[in-house]
């Protein structure tokens, strides 16, 4: 029964809240049908298990990749992207996302901070994290960890979103790259090809 | 900030020290969770060097080893977590227990007792008198077990659980099962119903190293497997399957499934959403 799973070369972790669906859909539309680097979405939402499954199903119809809610023994596959389930923290491992039932972090479960921090731990400079529209600061501390590890932080332009708390806070961090939702989607797609690097851009 | 390989080395060192000094093996726990918990220990001890400093000091300080074990083995749960599972248990599983003279249940990974309390309440509200069931509730964390045995639950946790209790089909108010304790400070503590708690045996059991210890009509092992890698997953599923009587029911957490089990084909799905499975006859 025991299998050894391949470790990914890097990861892209994307965090936002319910108001970020438009940006999430823009990213999913841009992603290629096979990913060299896995993508994990951490979206704040209610605790309802059924609503969680419905969101994965809905997002799976947007692009060319299957959207899978993280379970035990979930391993990265190039034809899937991963969605944090409600009621758990999703932590980023090298061969797959894992779950934890610890208390809320940054007032949130799933917490974007815990996912970003674990991405920095697992992948160091090969971690890319993305801040979307979000109504609180969850993700800021994790993004700092990613920057400290030499990883890359992308964010949607705070002037263009309804809930700019997180991305406005990220604007004070040196090295964060900002873009409009379509430009951001293109950069995320580029990062999943596995050979990205990018010049920093100041927020508008 | 440490490179991932350096962090791995520090974590390996801590886990090796814990294994060597106390025999507790956490090497098959999911690594991201282990890192988070070790960082909490380092923070609590004000170690600016984080996990690296913990690795350097853990060998010289038995208290640190104890703290690491506690931090890694701590369970997190609440009363009537996942009310849909409890509702399905009431409607689709427990009626079949009506004919049994004694229902044996095992709550594996019982943490501070909430899951065992929830099960006892559900069984008695489903018509089983307390004398007709026995719940074995096990965990590896001695502190959690001591808290569970004591039976004190803070009133705010009972209030918080009432919504899920009612959603699970609860027939009273959750607080009815937690009378005020005479020994509580200014009435602020409530104690789990003695007639139900007497039907629960809290005991230490390590799923990572101990064997099956009995056979059961019902096993709840929820939100435990999520912390284990594939190897430990398979081991725990083996123990759970061995411990089920034919026709016995296994309940897993809402993001856990039987797919890591070598016996998955011998487990019928009662309800996929509730993660309830029945061992074939």
Coordinates of C-alpha atoms in Angstrom, one line a residue:
Chain A
X1 CA 0.0 0.0 0.0
X2 CA 2.9 2.4 0.7
X3 CA 3.9 4.4 -2.2
X4 CA 6.7 6.9 -2.7
X5 CA 5.5 10.1 -4.3
X6 CA 7.5 12.5 -6.4
X7 CA 8.3 15.8 -4.8
X8 CA 7.4 18.9 -6.7
X9 CA 10.1 21.4 -7.8
X10 CA 8.1 24.4 -6.5
X11 CA 4.6 25.5 -5.6
X12 CA 2.2 28.3 -6.2
X13 CA -0.2 29.1 -3.3
X14 CA -3.0 31.6 -3.8
X15 CA -4.9 33.1 -1.0
X16 CA -8.1 35.3 -0.9
X17 CA -11.6 35.5 0.5
X18 CA -15.1 35.0 -0.9
X19 CA -14.8 38.3 -2.8
X20 CA -11.9 37.1 -4.8
X21 CA -13.8 34.6 -7.0
X22 CA -13.5 36.8 -10.1
X23 CA -9.7 36.8 -9.7
X24 CA -9.7 33.0 -9.0
X25 CA -11.6 32.4 -12.2
X26 CA -9.3 34.6 -14.2
X27 CA -6.3 32.5 -13.0
X28 CA -8.1 29.2 -13.7
X29 CA -8.9 30.3 -17.2
X30 CA -5.2 31.1 -17.9
X31 CA -3.7 28.0 -16.4
X32 CA -2.5 25.4 -19.0
X33 CA -4.0 21.9 -19.0
X34 CA -0.8 20.4 -17.5
X35 CA 1.1 22.1 -14.7
X36 CA 4.9 21.8 -14.1
X37 CA 4.4 23.4 -10.6
X38 CA 1.3 22.6 -8.5
X39 CA -1.2 25.3 -7.6
X40 CA -3.1 25.4 -4.3
X41 CA -6.0 27.8 -3.5
X42 CA -6.7 28.9 0.1
X43 CA -10.1 30.7 0.1
X44 CA -11.9 31.9 3.2
X45 CA -15.4 30.6 3.2
X46 CA -18.1 29.1 5.5
X47 CA -17.7 25.8 7.3
X48 CA -20.4 23.9 5.3
X49 CA -18.9 20.7 3.9
X50 CA -21.5 20.6 1.1
X51 CA -20.8 24.2 0.0
X52 CA -17.2 23.3 -0.1
X53 CA -17.8 20.5 -2.6
X54 CA -20.0 22.7 -4.7
X55 CA -17.3 25.4 -4.9
X56 CA -14.7 22.8 -6.2
X57 CA -17.2 21.6 -8.8
X58 CA -18.0 25.1 -9.9
X59 CA -14.4 26.1 -10.2
X60 CA -13.6 22.9 -12.0
X61 CA -15.8 24.1 -14.9
X62 CA -14.0 27.3 -15.3
X63 CA -10.7 26.2 -16.7
X64 CA -9.0 23.1 -18.1
X65 CA -7.9 21.6 -14.8
X66 CA -9.8 19.5 -12.3
X67 CA -10.3 21.3 -9.0
X68 CA -9.8 18.9 -6.1
X69 CA -10.6 19.6 -2.4
X70 CA -7.7 18.5 -0.3
X71 CA -8.2 15.2 1.6
X72 CA -5.8 12.8 3.4
X73 CA -3.2 11.3 1.1
X74 CA -3.7 14.0 -1.7
X75 CA -0.7 14.1 -4.0
X76 CA 0.1 16.7 -6.6
X77 CA -0.9 15.8 -10.2
X78 CA -0.2 17.9 -13.2
X79 CA -3.8 17.9 -14.3
X80 CA -5.3 19.1 -11.0
X81 CA -5.3 22.2 -8.9
X82 CA -6.1 22.0 -5.1
X83 CA -8.7 23.8 -3.0
X84 CA -8.4 24.1 0.8
X85 CA -11.5 22.5 2.4
X86 CA -13.5 24.4 5.0
X87 CA -12.8 23.7 8.7
X88 CA -9.2 22.7 8.3
X89 CA -5.8 24.4 7.7
X90 CA -4.2 23.3 4.5
X91 CA -0.4 23.0 4.8
X92 CA 1.9 22.7 1.9
X93 CA 4.1 19.6 1.6
X94 CA 6.6 18.7 -1.0
X95 CA 4.6 15.8 -2.5
X96 CA 1.1 17.1 -1.7
X97 CA -1.0 19.4 0.4
X98 CA -1.8 18.1 3.9
X99 CA -4.4 19.1 6.5
X100 CA -4.5 20.1 10.1
X101 CA -7.3 20.6 12.6
X102 CA -5.5 23.1 14.7
X103 CA -7.4 26.2 16.0
X104 CA -7.9 29.3 13.8
X105 CA -4.8 31.2 12.9
X106 CA -5.1 34.9 12.0
X107 CA -8.8 34.5 12.9
X108 CA -9.2 32.1 9.9
X109 CA -9.6 28.5 9.1
X110 CA -8.3 27.7 6.5
X111 CA -5.7 30.3 7.2
X112 CA -3.7 31.8 4.3
X113 CA -0.8 32.5 6.7
X114 CA -0.4 28.8 7.6
X115 CA -0.4 27.8 4.0
X116 CA 2.1 30.5 2.9
X117 CA 4.4 29.7 5.9
X118 CA 4.4 26.0 5.1
X119 CA 5.1 26.7 1.4
X120 CA 8.2 28.7 2.5
X121 CA 9.3 25.8 4.8
X122 CA 8.8 23.1 2.1
X123 CA 10.1 25.0 -1.0
X124 CA 12.1 28.0 0.2
X125 CA 13.0 30.1 -2.8
X126 CA 10.9 27.9 -5.1
X127 CA 7.7 29.0 -3.3
X128 CA 5.4 31.5 -5.0
X129 CA 2.5 32.9 -3.1
X130 CA -0.3 35.2 -4.4
X131 CA -2.5 37.6 -2.5
X132 CA -6.0 38.3 -3.8
X133 CA -8.9 40.3 -2.5
X134 CA -9.2 39.6 1.2
X135 CA -11.0 41.2 4.0
X136 CA -8.3 40.7 6.7
X137 CA -4.6 40.5 7.1
X138 CA -4.4 36.7 6.9
X139 CA -1.5 36.0 4.5
X140 CA 0.7 39.0 5.4
X141 CA 2.9 37.1 7.9
X142 CA 3.1 34.1 5.6
X143 CA 4.1 36.3 2.7
X144 CA 6.9 37.8 4.8
X145 CA 8.2 34.2 5.5
X146 CA 8.1 33.5 1.7
X147 CA 10.1 36.7 1.0
X148 CA 12.6 35.9 3.8
X149 CA 13.1 32.4 2.2
X150 CA 13.9 34.1 -1.2
X151 CA 10.5 33.1 -2.7
X152 CA 8.2 35.2 -4.8
X153 CA 5.1 37.2 -3.7
X154 CA 2.5 38.3 -6.2
X155 CA -0.6 40.4 -5.4
X156 CA -3.6 41.9 -7.1
X157 CA -3.5 45.7 -7.4
X158 CA -5.2 47.0 -4.2
X159 CA -6.9 49.8 -6.2
X160 CA -8.8 47.2 -8.3
X161 CA -10.4 45.0 -5.6
X162 CA -13.4 45.3 -3.2
X163 CA -11.5 43.9 -0.2
X164 CA -8.0 45.3 -0.3
X165 CA -6.9 44.8 3.3
X166 CA -4.3 42.0 2.7
X167 CA -3.0 43.4 -0.6
X168 CA -2.7 46.9 0.8
X169 CA -0.7 45.5 3.7
X170 CA 1.5 43.7 1.2
X171 CA 2.2 47.0 -0.6
X172 CA 4.4 47.9 2.3
X173 CA 6.6 44.9 1.8
X174 CA 9.6 45.4 -0.5
X175 CA 9.7 42.9 -3.4
X176 CA 6.0 42.2 -3.8
X177 CA 4.9 42.2 -7.4
X178 CA 1.5 43.8 -8.2
X179 CA -0.7 43.5 -11.3
X180 CA -4.3 43.8 -12.4
X181 CA -6.4 40.6 -12.3
X182 CA -5.6 39.6 -15.9
X183 CA -2.0 40.4 -15.6
X184 CA -1.8 38.6 -12.4
X185 CA -3.4 35.5 -14.0
X186 CA -0.8 35.6 -16.7
X187 CA 2.0 35.7 -14.2
X188 CA 0.6 32.9 -12.2
X189 CA 0.3 30.8 -15.4
X190 CA 3.9 31.7 -16.2
X191 CA 5.0 30.6 -12.7
X192 CA 3.4 27.2 -13.1
X193 CA 5.6 26.5 -16.1
X194 CA 8.5 26.0 -13.7
X195 CA 11.0 28.4 -15.2
X196 CA 9.6 31.8 -14.1
X197 CA 11.3 34.8 -12.6
X198 CA 9.9 38.2 -12.6
X199 CA 10.8 41.9 -12.2
X200 CA 9.1 43.7 -9.3
X201 CA 6.4 46.1 -10.1
X202 CA 5.1 48.8 -7.7
X203 CA 1.4 48.9 -7.0
X204 CA -0.6 51.6 -8.8
Chain B
X1 CA 15.4 31.8 7.2
X2 CA 16.5 28.2 6.9
X3 CA 16.8 26.4 3.6
X4 CA 14.3 23.6 3.4
X5 CA 17.1 21.0 3.7
X6 CA 18.5 22.6 6.8
X7 CA 15.0 22.8 8.4
X8 CA 14.5 19.1 7.5
X9 CA 17.8 18.3 9.2
X10 CA 16.8 20.2 12.4
X11 CA 13.4 18.4 12.5
X12 CA 15.0 15.0 12.0
X13 CA 17.4 15.8 14.9
X14 CA 14.5 16.7 17.2
X15 CA 12.4 13.6 16.2
X16 CA 15.5 11.3 16.7
X17 CA 16.0 12.8 20.2
X18 CA 12.4 12.2 21.1
X19 CA 12.5 8.6 19.8
X20 CA 15.8 7.9 21.6
X21 CA 14.8 9.3 24.9
X22 CA 11.1 8.5 25.2
X23 CA 10.5 5.9 22.4
X24 CA 7.8 8.1 20.8
X25 CA 8.1 7.9 17.0
X26 CA 6.7 10.9 15.0
X27 CA 8.7 10.2 11.9
X28 CA 5.6 9.1 10.0
X29 CA 3.6 12.2 10.8
X30 CA 3.1 14.7 8.0
X31 CA 6.1 16.9 7.9
X32 CA 4.4 20.3 7.5
X33 CA 2.4 19.7 10.7
X34 CA 5.5 18.6 12.6
X35 CA 7.3 21.7 11.6
X36 CA 4.4 23.9 12.8
X37 CA 4.2 22.2 16.1
X38 CA 8.0 22.3 16.7
X39 CA 8.0 26.0 15.9
X40 CA 5.2 26.5 18.6
X41 CA 7.5 24.8 21.1
X42 CA 10.5 26.9 20.1
X43 CA 8.3 30.0 20.4
X44 CA 7.0 29.0 23.8
X45 CA 10.5 28.7 25.0
X46 CA 11.5 32.0 23.5
X47 CA 14.0 30.4 21.2
X48 CA 15.0 33.1 18.7
X49 CA 16.8 30.4 16.7
X50 CA 13.5 28.5 16.1
X51 CA 13.6 24.8 15.2
X52 CA 17.4 24.9 14.8
X53 CA 17.8 26.1 18.4
X54 CA 15.3 23.5 19.6
X55 CA 17.3 20.8 17.8
X56 CA 20.5 22.0 19.6
X57 CA 18.9 22.0 23.0
X58 CA 16.5 19.2 23.0
X59 CA 19.1 16.5 23.9
X60 CA 20.1 18.3 27.1
X61 CA 16.6 19.0 28.5
X62 CA 14.1 16.3 29.2
X63 CA 11.4 18.9 29.7
X64 CA 11.8 20.0 26.1
X65 CA 11.3 16.4 24.9
X66 CA 8.1 16.3 26.9
X67 CA 6.9 19.5 25.4
X68 CA 7.6 18.3 21.9
X69 CA 5.6 15.1 22.5
X70 CA 2.7 17.1 24.0
X71 CA 2.7 19.5 21.1
X72 CA 2.8 16.8 18.4
X73 CA 0.2 14.6 20.1
X74 CA -2.3 17.3 21.0
X75 CA -5.8 16.8 19.5
X76 CA -8.1 19.5 18.4
X77 CA -11.9 18.9 18.4
X78 CA -15.2 20.1 19.6
X79 CA -18.6 18.7 20.6
X80 CA -20.6 17.3 17.7
X81 CA -18.1 18.2 15.1
X82 CA -19.6 17.5 11.6
X83 CA -23.2 17.3 12.6
X84 CA -24.1 15.6 9.4
X85 CA -22.1 12.5 10.4
X86 CA -23.8 12.4 13.8
X87 CA -27.2 12.7 12.1
X88 CA -26.4 9.8 9.8
X89 CA -25.1 7.8 12.7
X90 CA -28.5 8.3 14.4
X91 CA -30.6 7.6 11.4
X92 CA -28.7 4.9 9.5
X93 CA -26.5 3.1 12.0
X94 CA -27.7 3.1 15.5
X95 CA -31.2 1.5 14.9
X96 CA -29.4 -1.7 14.0
X97 CA -27.8 -1.7 17.5
X98 CA -31.2 -2.1 19.1
X99 CA -31.0 -5.9 19.3
X100 CA -27.5 -5.9 20.9
X101 CA -27.2 -6.6 24.6
X102 CA -24.0 -4.6 24.7
X103 CA -22.6 -2.2 22.1
X104 CA -18.9 -1.7 22.2
X105 CA -17.5 1.5 20.7
X106 CA -13.9 2.8 20.3
X107 CA -13.1 6.4 19.9
X108 CA -9.5 6.4 18.7
X109 CA -7.7 9.7 19.1
X110 CA -10.1 10.9 21.7
X111 CA -8.2 14.0 22.6
X112 CA -9.9 15.9 25.4
X113 CA -13.0 13.7 25.3
X114 CA -15.5 15.7 23.2
X115 CA -15.9 13.0 20.6
X116 CA -16.6 10.3 23.3
X117 CA -19.0 12.6 25.1
X118 CA -20.9 13.3 21.8
X119 CA -21.1 9.6 21.1
X120 CA -22.4 8.7 24.6
X121 CA -25.1 11.4 24.2
X122 CA -26.0 10.2 20.8
X123 CA -26.3 6.6 21.9
X124 CA -28.5 7.3 24.9
X125 CA -30.7 9.7 23.0
X126 CA -31.1 6.9 20.4
X127 CA -32.7 4.7 23.0
X128 CA -29.7 2.7 24.3
X129 CA -29.6 2.7 28.1
X130 CA -26.1 3.5 29.5
X131 CA -25.8 0.0 30.8
X132 CA -26.0 -1.3 27.2
X133 CA -23.0 0.5 25.8
X134 CA -19.3 0.8 26.7
X135 CA -17.0 3.3 25.0
X136 CA -13.2 2.9 25.0
X137 CA -11.7 6.3 24.3
X138 CA -8.0 6.3 23.6
X139 CA -5.3 8.8 22.9
X140 CA -1.5 9.1 23.2
X141 CA -1.6 12.4 25.1
X142 CA -1.7 11.8 28.8
X143 CA -2.7 15.4 29.6
X144 CA -5.6 15.3 27.2
X145 CA -6.7 12.0 28.7
X146 CA -6.6 13.4 32.2
X147 CA -8.7 16.3 31.1
X148 CA -11.2 14.0 29.4
X149 CA -11.4 11.7 32.4
X150 CA -12.2 14.7 34.7
X151 CA -15.2 15.6 32.5
X152 CA -15.1 19.3 33.0
X153 CA -16.1 21.3 29.9
X154 CA -16.2 25.0 29.8
X155 CA -19.7 26.5 29.4
X156 CA -18.8 28.4 26.3
X157 CA -17.7 25.2 24.6
X158 CA -21.1 23.7 25.4
X159 CA -22.9 26.8 24.1
X160 CA -20.7 26.7 21.0
X161 CA -21.6 23.0 20.4
X162 CA -25.3 23.4 20.9
X163 CA -25.9 24.4 17.2
X164 CA -24.1 21.3 15.9
X165 CA -25.8 19.1 18.5
X166 CA -29.2 20.3 17.4
X167 CA -28.2 19.9 13.7
X168 CA -27.2 16.3 14.5
X169 CA -30.7 15.5 15.7
X170 CA -30.2 16.2 19.4
X171 CA -33.4 15.8 21.3
X172 CA -32.8 18.0 24.3
X173 CA -30.4 21.0 25.0
X174 CA -26.7 20.1 25.0
X175 CA -26.4 21.7 28.4
X176 CA -28.8 19.2 29.8
X177 CA -26.0 16.6 29.6
X178 CA -23.6 18.9 31.4
X179 CA -25.0 19.7 34.8
X180 CA -23.3 22.4 36.8
X181 CA -20.5 21.0 39.0
X182 CA -20.7 21.6 42.8
X183 CA -16.9 21.9 42.8
X184 CA -16.8 24.5 40.0
X185 CA -15.5 28.0 40.7
X186 CA -18.5 30.3 41.1
X187 CA -20.6 27.8 39.0
X188 CA -18.3 28.4 36.0
X189 CA -17.5 24.8 35.4
X190 CA -19.9 22.1 34.1
X191 CA -19.3 18.4 34.4
X192 CA -20.3 15.8 31.9
X193 CA -23.3 13.6 33.0
X194 CA -21.9 11.1 35.5
X195 CA -24.2 8.3 34.4
X196 CA -22.8 8.6 30.9
X197 CA -19.2 9.2 31.8
X198 CA -19.2 6.0 33.8
X199 CA -19.7 4.2 30.6
X200 CA -16.5 5.6 29.1
X201 CA -13.0 4.2 29.7
X202 CA -10.3 6.6 28.9
X203 CA -7.0 4.9 28.3
X204 CA -3.6 5.5 26.6
X205 CA -3.2 3.8 23.2
X206 CA -0.7 4.7 20.5
X207 CA -2.0 4.1 17.0
X208 CA 1.6 4.3 15.7
X209 CA 2.9 1.5 17.8
X210 CA 0.2 -0.4 19.7
X211 CA -1.9 -3.2 18.4
X212 CA -5.6 -3.8 18.3
X213 CA -6.9 -4.5 21.8
X214 CA -10.5 -5.6 21.4
X215 CA -13.3 -5.9 18.8
X216 CA -15.9 -3.2 18.4
X217 CA -19.3 -2.6 16.8
X218 CA -18.5 1.0 16.2
X219 CA -15.1 2.8 15.8
X220 CA -14.7 6.6 15.4
X221 CA -11.3 7.6 14.4
X222 CA -11.8 11.1 13.0
X223 CA -9.2 13.7 12.1
X224 CA -6.4 11.5 13.1
X225 CA -5.3 10.0 9.8
X226 CA -4.8 13.5 8.3
X227 CA -1.6 13.8 10.3
X228 CA -0.1 10.6 9.1
X229 CA 1.9 9.7 6.0
X230 CA 0.9 6.8 3.7
X231 CA 2.9 4.2 5.7
X232 CA 1.3 5.1 9.1
X233 CA -2.0 5.5 7.4
X234 CA -1.9 1.9 6.2
X235 CA -0.9 0.7 9.6
X236 CA -3.7 2.5 11.4
X237 CA -6.2 1.3 8.8
X238 CA -5.0 -2.3 9.5
X239 CA -5.6 -1.8 13.3
X240 CA -9.0 -0.3 12.7
X241 CA -10.1 -3.0 10.4
X242 CA -8.9 -5.8 12.7
X243 CA -10.8 -4.1 15.5
X244 CA -14.2 -4.1 13.7
X245 CA -16.6 -7.0 14.1
X246 CA -18.1 -8.1 10.8
X247 CA -20.9 -5.6 10.2
X248 CA -19.1 -3.1 12.5
X249 CA -19.1 0.5 11.5
X250 CA -16.1 2.8 11.0
X251 CA -16.4 6.7 11.1
X252 CA -13.6 8.8 9.7
X253 CA -13.1 12.6 9.5
X254 CA -14.8 14.6 6.8
X255 CA -11.6 14.7 4.7
X256 CA -10.5 11.2 5.4
X257 CA -11.4 8.0 3.5
X258 CA -10.9 4.3 3.4
X259 CA -8.7 4.5 0.3
X260 CA -5.5 4.2 2.3
X261 CA -6.7 0.9 3.7
X262 CA -5.6 -2.5 2.3
X263 CA -9.1 -3.6 3.2
X264 CA -11.0 -0.8 1.4
X265 CA -12.9 -3.4 -0.7
X266 CA -14.1 -5.1 2.5
X267 CA -15.6 -1.8 3.7
X268 CA -19.0 -0.8 2.3
X269 CA -19.7 2.9 2.2
X270 CA -22.8 3.8 4.3
X271 CA -22.6 7.4 3.4
X272 CA -19.7 9.0 1.6
X273 CA -20.4 12.6 2.9
X274 CA -20.5 11.4 6.5
X275 CA -17.4 9.1 5.9
X276 CA -19.2 6.1 7.5
X277 CA -18.1 2.6 6.4
X278 CA -19.4 -0.9 7.4
X279 CA -17.1 -3.9 7.5
X280 CA -18.7 -6.6 5.2
X281 CA -20.1 -9.7 6.9

